Short mmCIF file of C-alpha atoms and ligand atoms in Angstrom, two decimals:
data_model
loop_
_atom_site.label_atom_id
_atom_site.label_comp_id
_atom_site.label_asym_id
_atom_site.label_seq_id
_atom_site.Cartn_x
_atom_site.Cartn_y
_atom_site.Cartn_z
CA MET A 27 59.48 -7.43 -70.45
CA ALA A 28 62.10 -4.88 -68.92
CA ASP A 29 65.51 -5.63 -70.24
CA ALA A 30 67.89 -5.43 -66.99
CA ALA A 31 68.73 -1.47 -68.45
CA SER A 32 65.19 -0.61 -67.43
CA ILE A 33 65.35 -1.46 -64.08
CA PRO A 34 65.99 1.06 -62.02
CA SER A 35 69.95 1.71 -60.75
CA SER A 36 68.50 1.85 -57.08
CA LYS A 37 67.58 -1.54 -57.91
CA ARG A 38 71.08 -2.89 -59.83
CA THR A 39 72.97 -1.31 -57.47
CA SER A 40 71.70 -2.31 -53.72
CA THR A 41 72.74 -4.89 -51.32
CA PRO A 42 71.38 -8.24 -53.54
CA VAL A 43 68.29 -9.80 -50.93
CA VAL A 44 68.85 -13.18 -52.00
CA SER A 45 72.37 -14.69 -53.68
CA CYS A 46 73.72 -17.65 -55.47
CA ARG A 47 77.46 -18.26 -55.88
CA GLU A 48 78.60 -21.06 -57.86
CA VAL A 49 75.90 -23.09 -56.69
CA THR A 50 75.33 -27.21 -58.09
CA ARG A 51 72.54 -28.66 -55.90
CA GLN A 52 73.22 -32.84 -56.85
CA TYR A 53 70.17 -35.45 -56.27
CA SER A 54 70.94 -39.33 -55.87
CA ARG A 55 69.17 -41.38 -57.80
CA GLY A 56 68.65 -43.92 -55.76
CA ALA A 57 68.98 -47.85 -55.30
CA ASP A 58 67.07 -47.34 -58.46
CA SER A 59 69.83 -46.18 -61.13
CA LEU A 60 71.02 -49.71 -60.11
CA PHE A 61 68.64 -51.68 -62.03
CA SER A 62 67.45 -48.92 -64.51
CA GLY A 63 71.17 -48.76 -66.44
CA GLN A 64 71.85 -45.20 -65.58
CA SER A 65 75.34 -45.12 -65.66
CA GLN A 66 74.89 -41.94 -62.49
CA PRO A 67 74.27 -42.04 -59.23
CA THR A 68 73.08 -38.19 -58.86
CA VAL A 69 71.06 -36.28 -61.17
CA THR A 70 72.95 -32.48 -61.51
CA ALA A 71 69.54 -30.46 -60.91
CA LEU A 72 71.12 -26.85 -61.13
CA ASP A 73 75.30 -26.55 -62.47
CA ALA A 74 77.34 -24.12 -61.04
CA ILE A 75 74.64 -20.92 -61.02
CA SER A 76 75.44 -17.43 -59.79
CA VAL A 77 71.93 -15.21 -59.53
CA ASP A 78 71.74 -11.98 -57.96
CA ILE A 79 68.16 -10.71 -56.75
CA HIS A 80 67.86 -6.75 -54.84
CA PRO A 81 64.85 -5.47 -52.96
CA GLY A 82 62.09 -3.50 -55.13
CA GLU A 83 62.80 -6.41 -58.48
CA PHE A 84 60.25 -8.59 -59.62
CA VAL A 85 61.65 -11.51 -61.05
CA GLY A 86 60.35 -14.38 -63.63
CA ILE A 87 61.91 -18.05 -63.26
CA ALA A 88 60.80 -20.16 -66.22
CA GLY A 89 62.41 -23.28 -68.49
CA PRO A 90 61.09 -26.56 -69.50
CA SER A 91 60.35 -29.36 -67.20
CA GLY A 92 62.59 -30.80 -65.10
CA SER A 93 64.93 -27.36 -65.76
CA GLY A 94 65.66 -26.68 -62.43
CA LYS A 95 63.19 -24.34 -61.51
CA SER A 96 61.30 -25.65 -58.52
CA THR A 97 65.22 -26.51 -57.05
CA LEU A 98 66.19 -22.73 -57.65
CA LEU A 99 63.52 -21.25 -55.49
CA HIS A 100 63.65 -24.17 -53.01
CA LEU A 101 67.56 -22.64 -52.76
CA LEU A 102 66.15 -18.85 -52.10
CA ALA A 103 63.46 -19.16 -49.99
CA GLY A 104 65.85 -21.20 -47.57
CA LEU A 105 64.24 -24.81 -47.78
CA ASP A 106 66.97 -26.63 -48.79
CA THR A 107 71.04 -26.02 -48.89
CA PRO A 108 73.24 -26.54 -52.05
CA THR A 109 75.52 -29.13 -52.81
CA ASN A 110 78.58 -26.99 -53.43
CA GLY A 111 78.24 -23.31 -53.69
CA HIS A 112 76.73 -20.32 -51.65
CA VAL A 113 73.26 -19.13 -51.35
CA THR A 114 73.19 -16.09 -49.10
CA LEU A 115 69.23 -15.15 -47.66
CA SER A 116 68.44 -11.26 -46.31
CA GLY A 117 72.80 -11.37 -45.61
CA THR A 118 72.82 -14.66 -44.09
CA GLU A 119 74.77 -17.73 -45.11
CA THR A 120 71.94 -20.29 -45.61
CA THR A 121 74.61 -23.62 -45.77
CA GLY A 122 76.19 -24.83 -43.16
CA LEU A 123 73.09 -23.61 -40.45
CA SER A 124 70.62 -25.66 -38.96
CA GLU A 125 67.46 -27.14 -40.09
CA GLN A 126 65.94 -24.96 -37.19
CA ARG A 127 67.85 -22.08 -38.06
CA ARG A 128 67.35 -21.85 -40.78
CA ALA A 129 63.64 -22.41 -40.85
CA ARG A 130 63.99 -18.98 -38.58
CA LEU A 131 65.62 -17.60 -40.92
CA ARG A 132 62.76 -18.41 -43.03
CA LEU A 133 59.94 -16.89 -41.04
CA GLU A 134 61.65 -13.70 -40.57
CA ASN A 135 62.33 -13.03 -43.94
CA VAL A 136 60.69 -15.27 -46.54
CA GLY A 137 57.07 -15.44 -47.79
CA ILE A 138 56.05 -18.77 -49.69
CA VAL A 139 53.14 -18.52 -52.49
CA PHE A 140 51.96 -22.15 -53.78
CA GLN A 141 50.44 -23.05 -56.38
CA HIS A 142 47.49 -24.82 -54.75
CA PHE A 143 47.41 -22.30 -51.90
CA TYR A 144 47.49 -24.47 -49.12
CA LEU A 145 45.48 -22.73 -47.01
CA LEU A 146 44.05 -24.26 -43.65
CA PRO A 147 40.03 -24.74 -44.83
CA SER A 148 38.57 -24.31 -40.80
CA ILE A 149 39.50 -20.87 -39.87
CA SER A 150 39.13 -17.89 -42.01
CA ALA A 151 40.38 -15.76 -44.36
CA ARG A 152 41.53 -13.89 -41.56
CA SER A 153 43.04 -15.96 -39.54
CA ASN A 154 44.87 -17.70 -42.27
CA VAL A 155 46.60 -14.41 -42.91
CA ALA A 156 47.58 -13.97 -39.03
CA LEU A 157 48.87 -17.38 -38.33
CA PRO A 158 52.16 -16.41 -39.57
CA LEU A 159 52.11 -13.79 -36.70
CA VAL A 160 51.41 -16.24 -33.74
CA GLU A 161 55.04 -17.84 -34.68
CA HIS A 162 56.44 -14.18 -34.04
CA GLY A 163 55.22 -13.69 -31.00
CA VAL A 164 52.67 -11.32 -32.31
CA GLY A 165 49.62 -10.18 -29.56
CA LYS A 166 45.59 -10.87 -30.83
CA ARG A 167 45.36 -7.00 -31.73
CA THR A 168 48.10 -6.21 -33.90
CA ARG A 169 47.80 -9.54 -35.73
CA TRP A 170 43.88 -9.04 -36.35
CA GLU A 171 45.01 -5.13 -37.72
CA LYS A 172 48.05 -6.07 -39.86
CA ALA A 173 45.22 -9.25 -41.22
CA THR A 174 42.51 -7.06 -41.82
CA GLY A 175 45.00 -4.12 -43.60
CA LEU A 176 46.55 -7.02 -45.99
CA LEU A 177 43.45 -8.45 -46.69
CA GLU A 178 41.82 -4.60 -47.69
CA ARG A 179 45.23 -4.37 -50.12
CA VAL A 180 44.32 -7.65 -51.59
CA ASP A 181 40.20 -6.17 -52.05
CA LEU A 182 38.89 -9.08 -49.97
CA ALA A 183 37.76 -6.25 -47.19
CA ASP A 184 34.10 -7.84 -47.09
CA ARG A 185 35.53 -11.72 -47.68
CA MET A 186 37.33 -11.79 -44.51
CA GLY A 187 35.28 -14.02 -42.50
CA HIS A 188 34.93 -16.69 -45.21
CA LYS A 189 36.26 -19.74 -44.56
CA PRO A 190 39.29 -20.77 -47.64
CA GLY A 191 35.95 -23.40 -49.07
CA GLU A 192 33.58 -19.82 -49.40
CA LEU A 193 36.43 -18.42 -51.87
CA SER A 194 36.97 -18.35 -55.50
CA GLY A 195 40.19 -19.90 -56.45
CA GLY A 196 41.04 -16.51 -57.12
CA GLU A 197 40.49 -15.25 -53.74
CA GLN A 198 42.41 -17.92 -52.35
CA GLN A 199 45.55 -16.95 -53.82
CA ARG A 200 44.84 -13.85 -52.28
CA VAL A 201 44.77 -14.65 -49.16
CA ALA A 202 47.67 -16.64 -49.74
CA ILE A 203 49.74 -13.59 -50.95
CA ALA A 204 48.18 -11.52 -48.02
CA ARG A 205 49.53 -14.47 -45.19
CA ALA A 206 52.86 -14.18 -47.01
CA LEU A 207 53.32 -10.53 -46.73
CA VAL A 208 52.07 -10.06 -43.64
CA THR A 209 55.44 -10.84 -41.53
CA ASP A 210 56.95 -8.15 -44.13
CA PRO A 211 59.57 -10.51 -45.39
CA ASP A 212 62.55 -9.42 -47.51
CA VAL A 213 61.53 -11.61 -50.28
CA VAL A 214 58.50 -13.34 -51.83
CA ILE A 215 58.84 -16.08 -53.85
CA ALA A 216 55.64 -18.07 -55.83
CA ASP A 217 56.16 -21.87 -57.57
CA GLU A 218 53.53 -21.16 -60.22
CA PRO A 219 51.21 -19.01 -58.25
CA THR A 220 48.25 -19.13 -61.53
CA GLY A 221 49.20 -22.75 -62.16
CA GLU A 222 45.31 -23.31 -61.20
CA LEU A 223 43.31 -19.98 -62.32
CA ASP A 224 41.83 -18.57 -64.93
CA THR A 225 43.73 -16.53 -67.49
CA ALA A 226 42.01 -13.02 -66.02
CA THR A 227 42.33 -13.87 -62.84
CA GLY A 228 46.03 -15.15 -63.19
CA GLU A 229 46.62 -11.55 -64.21
CA GLN A 230 45.05 -9.98 -61.87
CA ILE A 231 47.11 -12.31 -59.34
CA ILE A 232 50.24 -11.30 -60.43
CA GLU A 233 49.31 -7.75 -60.60
CA VAL A 234 48.90 -8.28 -56.69
CA LEU A 235 52.62 -9.92 -56.84
CA SER A 236 54.13 -7.03 -58.86
CA GLU A 237 52.54 -4.03 -56.62
CA SER A 238 54.16 -6.38 -53.78
CA ALA A 239 57.46 -5.84 -54.91
CA ASP A 240 57.75 -2.30 -53.87
CA ASP A 241 60.82 -2.33 -51.24
CA ARG A 242 60.99 -6.49 -50.67
CA ALA A 243 61.87 -8.90 -54.11
CA VAL A 244 59.05 -10.82 -55.98
CA ILE A 245 60.55 -14.29 -56.93
CA VAL A 246 57.89 -16.26 -59.96
CA ALA A 247 58.29 -19.39 -61.05
CA SER A 248 56.12 -19.94 -63.89
CA HIS A 249 55.28 -21.57 -67.22
CA ASP A 250 53.03 -18.93 -68.95
CA GLU A 251 54.98 -16.79 -71.16
CA ARG A 252 51.92 -13.81 -70.22
CA VAL A 253 53.01 -13.70 -66.49
CA LEU A 254 56.17 -14.01 -67.44
CA GLU A 255 56.25 -10.73 -69.24
CA GLN A 256 54.74 -9.00 -66.94
CA THR A 257 58.25 -8.85 -64.73
CA ASP A 258 61.05 -6.59 -64.47
CA ARG A 259 63.42 -9.63 -66.22
CA VAL A 260 63.27 -13.20 -66.75
CA ILE A 261 65.77 -16.17 -65.18
CA ARG A 262 65.40 -18.57 -68.27
CA LEU A 263 66.89 -22.40 -67.11
CA ARG A 264 67.62 -25.33 -69.39
CA ASP A 265 68.85 -27.91 -68.07
CA GLY A 266 70.25 -27.13 -64.80
CA GLN A 267 72.35 -23.97 -66.57
CA ILE A 268 70.86 -20.26 -67.04
CA VAL A 269 70.60 -19.70 -70.49
CA ASN A 270 68.96 -16.06 -70.05
CA ASN A 271 68.98 -13.75 -67.52
CA GLY A 272 67.30 -10.42 -68.46
P1 ADP B 324 61.41 -28.14 -62.63
O1 ADP B 324 60.68 -27.03 -61.64
O2 ADP B 324 61.75 -27.27 -63.42
O3 ADP B 324 60.51 -28.87 -63.44
P2 ADP B 324 62.85 -29.50 -60.60
O4 ADP B 324 63.93 -28.70 -60.04
O5 ADP B 324 62.22 -29.92 -60.02
O6 ADP B 324 62.42 -29.05 -62.14
O7 ADP B 324 64.53 -30.84 -61.08
C1 ADP B 324 65.45 -30.87 -61.76
C2 ADP B 324 65.90 -32.07 -62.01
O8 ADP B 324 66.01 -32.54 -60.15
C3 ADP B 324 65.23 -33.03 -62.78
O9 ADP B 324 66.12 -34.08 -63.19
C4 ADP B 324 64.19 -33.69 -61.25
O10 ADP B 324 63.70 -35.08 -61.90
C5 ADP B 324 65.30 -34.02 -60.29
N1 ADP B 324 64.92 -34.03 -59.21
C6 ADP B 324 64.27 -32.67 -58.54
N2 ADP B 324 64.00 -33.57 -57.33
C7 ADP B 324 64.37 -34.39 -57.20
C8 ADP B 324 64.38 -35.42 -55.62
N3 ADP B 324 64.22 -34.71 -54.77
N4 ADP B 324 65.32 -36.25 -56.07
C9 ADP B 324 66.20 -36.81 -57.60
N5 ADP B 324 66.31 -36.24 -58.40
C10 ADP B 324 64.93 -34.78 -57.90
#
């Protein structure tokens, strides 16, 4: 694993693409807490954390189950907003934005890769990759060209017409990464992207993600130390706090 000092200085000094300042996220425990002996009606999933992520960085997020990884990813992706503190995504603070404005902010700036791929089963790999461009109002010919280029980049030139069910797990995840990249987002966020894959296939996926962190940030939450070893730095969480960031 590279330490902070080994990250090129151009990356450390550039404006962060995502930034959290003193961010706290609490959830309500719900009515059950009254009956289950819980003294607190809320759970603090993240507790006043601050993080900056710069263009070109490949960053891991680690920590035991329940430590706040998914909560942090959701905040960084603009899928959620903090209870307290500030999250800035591509220069825009997410708190106070309507759900519609946050959806637009995500559409324009964020690509998301999930553990379970979430490809549409009834359409081809190329149509899956092209889909986010429909919402961007991109014409059919350009959508086709961009999807083709990205599928070539993830080494799936000979699988473009296949439906997800005709592809292996690793191939489906590469289609999902191509789909996340097709809008040329500032940041790609991946939640346990190798969780469904065998070791060798997982390594290929991490290589593709690492190569994607050229002029954008790529953030990967993972339990797998072999995945985390490939990143520029790892933000380690425990009980909603950062215990290591380097
Ligand atoms: P991780 O991804 O590291 O497993 P999470 O971010 O999912 O951690 O969860 C952090 C804490 O917040 C846990 O205690 C979890 O039970 C709690 N939590 C997460 N989501 C919710 C929710 N929607 N409602 C109530 N508690 C939640």
